Amino acid sequence: MIELFAVRPQRGAVVHLHGPGYRPGVKTRSSDRVALCGAPVWPCSLDMPFDALLSPLADAVRWTSMAPSDTDPRPAWRWCRPCIGHALDLTGLVTEFLIAAAERQPQSTSSPP
């Protein structure tokens, strides 16, 4: 399985995911500095090493669970939805996700519109 890292946002509020060596498509740059969704991942400073942007997923989950407060009014960070889709596929969790999502759906006897 591919090793996944979270990319701390340099600007904005979106947390991307990075898998070393992963290329989301044939047109993706050959550089390894790209998120799972294809967005380029670059440090905001030339002095900052690329690895300084990457964090273990366990740490990143805490970033996105924090809501703005009086002491920290910044907007909450959110996960990149395309990166999550790629991560589910790469980790083999698509079926498990769909089962969990189906179980949370309200029960309905009618068919979709």
Tab-separated table of N, CA and C in Angstrom:
chain	number	residue	atom	x	y	z
A	1	MET	N	0.851	-1.182	0.000
A	1	MET	CA	0.000	0.000	0.000
A	1	MET	C	0.893	1.240	0.000
A	2	ILE	N	0.435	2.275	-0.662
A	2	ILE	CA	1.186	3.533	-0.755
A	2	ILE	C	1.167	4.262	0.595
A	3	GLU	N	2.272	4.881	0.926
A	3	GLU	CA	2.356	5.683	2.151
A	3	GLU	C	1.772	7.056	1.849
A	4	LEU	N	0.865	7.521	2.679
A	4	LEU	CA	0.197	8.801	2.468
A	4	LEU	C	0.615	9.808	3.529
A	5	PHE	N	0.752	11.059	3.086
A	5	PHE	CA	1.071	12.165	3.983
A	5	PHE	C	0.090	13.299	3.733
A	6	ALA	N	-0.153	14.094	4.748
A	6	ALA	CA	-0.952	15.311	4.593
A	6	ALA	C	-0.007	16.454	4.267
A	7	VAL	N	-0.487	17.371	3.445
A	7	VAL	CA	0.292	18.544	3.062
A	7	VAL	C	-0.296	19.751	3.771
A	8	ARG	N	0.458	20.323	4.684
A	8	ARG	CA	0.000	21.502	5.432
A	8	ARG	C	-0.233	22.647	4.455
A	9	PRO	N	-1.408	23.285	4.501
A	9	PRO	CA	-1.676	24.387	3.568
A	9	PRO	C	-0.685	25.528	3.728
A	10	GLN	N	-0.137	25.981	2.626
A	10	GLN	CA	0.755	27.139	2.642
A	10	GLN	C	-0.065	28.419	2.538
A	11	ARG	N	-1.130	28.334	1.770
A	11	ARG	CA	-2.101	29.431	1.628
A	11	ARG	C	-3.464	28.757	1.563
A	12	GLY	N	-4.481	29.439	1.966
A	12	GLY	CA	-5.806	28.848	1.889
A	12	GLY	C	-6.081	27.902	3.034
A	13	ALA	N	-7.092	27.054	2.859
A	13	ALA	CA	-7.553	26.205	3.955
A	13	ALA	C	-7.709	24.746	3.556
A	14	VAL	N	-7.131	24.334	2.422
A	14	VAL	CA	-7.317	22.967	1.943
A	14	VAL	C	-6.084	22.121	2.259
A	15	VAL	N	-6.322	20.998	2.930
A	15	VAL	CA	-5.262	20.028	3.230
A	15	VAL	C	-5.274	18.993	2.108
A	16	HIS	N	-4.182	18.922	1.367
A	16	HIS	CA	-4.049	17.930	0.303
A	16	HIS	C	-3.367	16.684	0.853
A	17	LEU	N	-3.421	15.612	0.090
A	17	LEU	CA	-2.719	14.380	0.432
A	17	LEU	C	-1.626	14.130	-0.605
A	18	HIS	N	-0.517	13.565	-0.146
A	18	HIS	CA	0.623	13.285	-1.020
A	18	HIS	C	1.068	11.848	-0.814
A	19	GLY	N	1.313	11.162	-1.900
A	19	GLY	CA	1.880	9.818	-1.870
A	19	GLY	C	3.141	9.822	-2.711
A	20	PRO	N	4.310	9.634	-2.107
A	20	PRO	CA	5.557	9.670	-2.870
A	20	PRO	C	5.505	8.744	-4.084
A	21	GLY	N	5.802	9.314	-5.243
A	21	GLY	CA	5.825	8.537	-6.476
A	21	GLY	C	4.495	8.398	-7.179
A	22	TYR	N	3.401	8.799	-6.539
A	22	TYR	CA	2.080	8.643	-7.157
A	22	TYR	C	1.842	9.729	-8.198
A	23	ARG	N	1.339	9.326	-9.366
A	23	ARG	CA	0.978	10.266	-10.431
A	23	ARG	C	-0.493	10.060	-10.739
A	24	PRO	N	-1.335	11.063	-10.503
A	24	PRO	CA	-2.774	10.900	-10.693
A	24	PRO	C	-3.222	10.723	-12.132
A	25	GLY	N	-2.386	11.029	-13.085
A	25	GLY	CA	-2.764	10.861	-14.488
A	25	GLY	C	-1.547	10.919	-15.385
A	26	VAL	N	-1.735	10.550	-16.645
A	26	VAL	CA	-0.606	10.524	-17.574
A	26	VAL	C	-0.078	11.916	-17.871
A	27	LYS	N	-0.919	12.942	-17.723
A	27	LYS	CA	-0.490	14.308	-18.009
A	27	LYS	C	0.148	14.991	-16.801
A	28	THR	N	0.182	14.310	-15.678
A	28	THR	CA	0.763	14.881	-14.465
A	28	THR	C	2.257	15.080	-14.643
A	29	ARG	N	2.746	16.158	-14.070
A	29	ARG	CA	4.186	16.437	-14.119
A	29	ARG	C	4.979	15.239	-13.615
A	30	SER	N	6.188	15.115	-14.106
A	30	SER	CA	7.035	14.020	-13.652
A	30	SER	C	7.593	14.294	-12.251
A	31	SER	N	7.446	15.512	-11.766
A	31	SER	CA	7.927	15.862	-10.435
A	31	SER	C	7.137	15.109	-9.379
A	32	ASP	N	7.792	14.790	-8.280
A	32	ASP	CA	7.121	14.112	-7.171
A	32	ASP	C	6.454	15.125	-6.242
A	33	ARG	N	6.453	16.388	-6.621
A	33	ARG	CA	5.874	17.426	-5.766
A	33	ARG	C	4.466	17.758	-6.222
A	34	VAL	N	3.618	16.755	-6.146
A	34	VAL	CA	2.242	16.915	-6.577
A	34	VAL	C	1.345	16.161	-5.598
A	35	ALA	N	0.170	16.720	-5.318
A	35	ALA	CA	-0.794	16.070	-4.438
A	35	ALA	C	-1.491	14.946	-5.201
A	36	LEU	N	-2.226	14.110	-4.490
A	36	LEU	CA	-2.942	13.016	-5.142
A	36	LEU	C	-3.914	13.529	-6.201
A	37	CYS	N	-4.441	14.735	-6.011
A	37	CYS	CA	-5.406	15.300	-6.956
A	37	CYS	C	-4.726	15.932	-8.164
A	38	GLY	N	-3.403	16.062	-8.133
A	38	GLY	CA	-2.667	16.677	-9.229
A	38	GLY	C	-2.234	18.106	-8.954
A	39	ALA	N	-2.681	18.684	-7.848
A	39	ALA	CA	-2.279	20.049	-7.510
A	39	ALA	C	-0.796	20.081	-7.162
A	40	PRO	N	-0.071	21.093	-7.658
A	40	PRO	CA	1.350	21.178	-7.304
A	40	PRO	C	1.514	21.492	-5.825
A	41	VAL	N	2.538	20.944	-5.235
A	41	VAL	CA	2.828	21.152	-3.814
A	41	VAL	C	4.220	21.749	-3.722
A	42	TRP	N	4.273	23.014	-3.342
A	42	TRP	CA	5.552	23.713	-3.253
A	42	TRP	C	5.643	24.445	-1.923
A	43	PRO	N	6.830	24.445	-1.299
A	43	PRO	CA	7.013	25.247	-0.084
A	43	PRO	C	6.857	26.733	-0.411
A	44	CYS	N	6.434	27.509	0.570
A	44	CYS	CA	6.247	28.944	0.349
A	44	CYS	C	7.574	29.699	0.392
A	45	SER	N	8.621	29.024	0.784
A	45	SER	CA	9.936	29.658	0.879
A	45	SER	C	10.973	28.747	0.224
A	46	LEU	N	11.946	29.358	-0.436
A	46	LEU	CA	13.005	28.562	-1.047
A	46	LEU	C	13.888	27.888	-0.003
A	47	ASP	N	13.872	28.433	1.221
A	47	ASP	CA	14.677	27.859	2.297
A	47	ASP	C	14.021	26.657	2.948
A	48	MET	N	12.717	26.456	2.697
A	48	MET	CA	11.981	25.378	3.342
A	48	MET	C	12.115	24.090	2.524
A	49	PRO	N	12.551	23.000	3.144
A	49	PRO	CA	12.625	21.739	2.402
A	49	PRO	C	11.215	21.186	2.137
A	50	PHE	N	11.083	20.457	1.054
A	50	PHE	CA	9.790	19.899	0.673
A	50	PHE	C	9.206	19.031	1.782
A	51	ASP	N	10.047	18.224	2.420
A	51	ASP	CA	9.562	17.324	3.464
A	51	ASP	C	8.948	18.067	4.646
A	52	ALA	N	9.289	19.335	4.826
A	52	ALA	CA	8.723	20.117	5.930
A	52	ALA	C	7.233	20.367	5.732
A	53	LEU	N	6.740	20.231	4.505
A	53	LEU	CA	5.310	20.418	4.234
A	53	LEU	C	4.491	19.193	4.605
A	54	LEU	N	5.126	18.041	4.672
A	54	LEU	CA	4.424	16.776	4.849
A	54	LEU	C	4.298	16.406	6.314
A	55	SER	N	3.137	15.864	6.663
A	55	SER	CA	2.895	15.423	8.032
A	55	SER	C	2.197	14.072	8.019
A	56	PRO	N	2.380	13.270	9.071
A	56	PRO	CA	1.645	12.011	9.170
A	56	PRO	C	0.136	12.280	9.227
A	57	LEU	N	-0.645	11.372	8.670
A	57	LEU	CA	-2.099	11.561	8.646
A	57	LEU	C	-2.686	11.704	10.045
A	58	ALA	N	-2.153	10.969	11.011
A	58	ALA	CA	-2.682	11.051	12.375
A	58	ALA	C	-2.594	12.472	12.922
A	59	ASP	N	-1.514	13.180	12.617
A	59	ASP	CA	-1.383	14.569	13.060
A	59	ASP	C	-2.364	15.465	12.312
A	60	ALA	N	-2.510	15.240	11.028
A	60	ALA	CA	-3.365	16.090	10.198
A	60	ALA	C	-4.836	15.976	10.567
A	61	VAL	N	-5.257	14.834	11.035
A	61	VAL	CA	-6.662	14.682	11.447
A	61	VAL	C	-6.993	15.683	12.545
A	62	ARG	N	-6.034	15.946	13.413
A	62	ARG	CA	-6.261	16.926	14.483
A	62	ARG	C	-6.383	18.342	13.919
A	63	TRP	N	-5.657	18.653	12.825
A	63	TRP	CA	-5.763	19.995	12.246
A	63	TRP	C	-7.182	20.269	11.792
A	64	THR	N	-7.781	19.311	11.157
A	64	THR	CA	-9.095	19.540	10.547
A	64	THR	C	-10.234	19.360	11.537
A	65	SER	N	-9.936	18.916	12.741
A	65	SER	CA	-10.998	18.772	13.738
A	65	SER	C	-11.155	20.032	14.580
A	66	MET	N	-10.261	20.996	14.393
A	66	MET	CA	-10.328	22.213	15.184
A	66	MET	C	-11.197	23.265	14.494
A	67	ALA	N	-12.206	23.713	15.191
A	67	ALA	CA	-13.084	24.763	14.667
A	67	ALA	C	-12.521	26.127	15.059
A	68	PRO	N	-12.845	27.179	14.308
A	68	PRO	CA	-12.409	28.524	14.711
A	68	PRO	C	-12.933	28.861	16.109
A	69	SER	N	-12.160	29.626	16.843
A	69	SER	CA	-12.567	30.009	18.198
A	69	SER	C	-12.186	31.468	18.427
A	70	ASP	N	-12.510	31.990	19.611
A	70	ASP	CA	-12.150	33.368	19.951
A	70	ASP	C	-10.637	33.549	19.989
A	71	THR	N	-9.925	32.508	20.413
A	71	THR	CA	-8.469	32.605	20.506
A	71	THR	C	-7.775	32.287	19.177
A	72	ASP	N	-8.464	31.612	18.267
A	72	ASP	CA	-7.897	31.269	16.960
A	72	ASP	C	-9.010	31.373	15.908
A	73	PRO	N	-9.256	32.579	15.402
A	73	PRO	CA	-10.400	32.798	14.512
A	73	PRO	C	-10.180	32.410	13.052
A	74	ARG	N	-9.017	31.810	12.727
A	74	ARG	CA	-8.790	31.415	11.332
A	74	ARG	C	-9.852	30.422	10.877
A	75	PRO	N	-10.166	30.412	9.590
A	75	PRO	CA	-11.108	29.391	9.100
A	75	PRO	C	-10.532	27.992	9.308
A	76	ALA	N	-11.401	27.049	9.602
A	76	ALA	CA	-10.947	25.672	9.792
A	76	ALA	C	-10.437	25.106	8.464
A	77	TRP	N	-9.401	24.307	8.545
A	77	TRP	CA	-8.895	23.655	7.347
A	77	TRP	C	-9.817	22.502	6.981
A	78	ARG	N	-9.881	22.198	5.693
A	78	ARG	CA	-10.718	21.091	5.231
A	78	ARG	C	-9.896	20.232	4.274
A	79	TRP	N	-10.340	18.993	4.097
A	79	TRP	CA	-9.646	18.047	3.227
A	79	TRP	C	-9.999	18.286	1.773
A	80	CYS	N	-9.048	18.072	0.893
A	80	CYS	CA	-9.270	18.140	-0.553
A	80	CYS	C	-10.095	16.914	-0.956
A	81	ARG	N	-11.274	17.160	-1.495
A	81	ARG	CA	-12.161	16.044	-1.850
A	81	ARG	C	-11.584	15.144	-2.936
A	82	PRO	N	-10.980	15.690	-4.005
A	82	PRO	CA	-10.380	14.779	-4.990
A	82	PRO	C	-9.239	13.937	-4.407
A	83	CYS	N	-8.443	14.520	-3.512
A	83	CYS	CA	-7.367	13.749	-2.872
A	83	CYS	C	-7.954	12.585	-2.069
A	84	ILE	N	-9.049	12.829	-1.372
A	84	ILE	CA	-9.674	11.772	-0.575
A	84	ILE	C	-10.137	10.632	-1.475
A	85	GLY	N	-10.716	10.965	-2.619
A	85	GLY	CA	-11.147	9.924	-3.555
A	85	GLY	C	-9.986	9.074	-4.034
A	86	HIS	N	-8.877	9.719	-4.389
A	86	HIS	CA	-7.688	8.972	-4.809
A	86	HIS	C	-7.167	8.110	-3.660
A	87	ALA	N	-7.164	8.655	-2.441
A	87	ALA	CA	-6.661	7.916	-1.281
A	87	ALA	C	-7.521	6.687	-1.000
A	88	LEU	N	-8.830	6.825	-1.103
A	88	LEU	CA	-9.708	5.670	-0.897
A	88	LEU	C	-9.389	4.570	-1.903
A	89	ASP	N	-9.188	4.956	-3.147
A	89	ASP	CA	-8.877	3.980	-4.188
A	89	ASP	C	-7.513	3.330	-3.946
A	90	LEU	N	-6.502	4.140	-3.638
A	90	LEU	CA	-5.141	3.618	-3.433
A	90	LEU	C	-5.038	2.681	-2.235
A	91	THR	N	-5.842	2.928	-1.211
A	91	THR	CA	-5.768	2.119	0.006
A	91	THR	C	-6.758	0.962	0.006
A	92	GLY	N	-7.543	0.828	-1.067
A	92	GLY	CA	-8.499	-0.271	-1.153
A	92	GLY	C	-9.699	-0.112	-0.242
A	93	LEU	N	-10.041	1.122	0.095
A	93	LEU	CA	-11.131	1.369	1.035
A	93	LEU	C	-12.423	1.858	0.371
A	94	VAL	N	-12.506	1.810	-0.942
A	94	VAL	CA	-13.688	2.320	-1.642
A	94	VAL	C	-14.942	1.565	-1.215
A	95	THR	N	-14.902	0.242	-1.246
A	95	THR	CA	-16.083	-0.548	-0.887
A	95	THR	C	-16.471	-0.322	0.565
A	96	GLU	N	-15.480	-0.292	1.456
A	96	GLU	CA	-15.790	-0.051	2.873
A	96	GLU	C	-16.427	1.323	3.067
A	97	PHE	N	-15.919	2.332	2.366
A	97	PHE	CA	-16.508	3.663	2.451
A	97	PHE	C	-17.952	3.647	1.956
A	98	LEU	N	-18.198	3.015	0.813
A	98	LEU	CA	-19.552	2.998	0.251
A	98	LEU	C	-20.525	2.262	1.168
A	99	ILE	N	-20.073	1.194	1.791
A	99	ILE	CA	-20.927	0.477	2.746
A	99	ILE	C	-21.256	1.376	3.939
A	100	ALA	N	-20.246	2.051	4.489
A	100	ALA	CA	-20.465	2.954	5.627
A	100	ALA	C	-21.394	4.099	5.236
A	101	ALA	N	-21.207	4.658	4.038
A	101	ALA	CA	-22.078	5.748	3.584
A	101	ALA	C	-23.509	5.253	3.390
A	102	ALA	N	-23.660	4.061	2.845
A	102	ALA	CA	-25.005	3.504	2.631
A	102	ALA	C	-25.717	3.271	3.962
A	103	GLU	N	-24.976	2.829	4.968
A	103	GLU	CA	-25.573	2.581	6.282
A	103	GLU	C	-26.042	3.865	6.954
A	104	ARG	N	-25.472	4.985	6.592
A	104	ARG	CA	-25.846	6.268	7.191
A	104	ARG	C	-26.956	6.974	6.431
A	105	GLN	N	-27.328	6.444	5.294
A	105	GLN	CA	-28.396	7.059	4.499
A	105	GLN	C	-29.732	6.796	5.179
A	106	PRO	N	-30.652	7.789	5.099
A	106	PRO	CA	-31.993	7.535	5.641
A	106	PRO	C	-32.672	6.449	4.816
A	107	GLN	N	-33.427	5.626	5.499
A	107	GLN	CA	-34.156	4.556	4.812
A	107	GLN	C	-35.320	5.146	4.042
A	108	SER	N	-35.416	4.790	2.782
A	108	SER	CA	-36.474	5.321	1.935
A	108	SER	C	-37.058	4.181	1.127
A	109	THR	N	-38.359	4.235	0.913
A	109	THR	CA	-39.001	3.198	0.117
A	109	THR	C	-39.187	3.628	-1.331
A	110	SER	N	-38.933	4.892	-1.619
A	110	SER	CA	-39.089	5.371	-2.986
A	110	SER	C	-37.753	5.337	-3.722
A	111	SER	N	-37.817	5.350	-5.041
A	111	SER	CA	-36.601	5.356	-5.840
A	111	SER	C	-36.151	6.802	-6.052
A	112	PRO	N	-34.884	6.995	-6.419
A	112	PRO	CA	-34.379	8.364	-6.630
A	112	PRO	C	-35.142	9.070	-7.749
A	113	PRO	N	-35.165	10.412	-7.679
A	113	PRO	CA	-35.902	11.175	-8.716
A	113	PRO	C	-35.278	11.023	-10.084
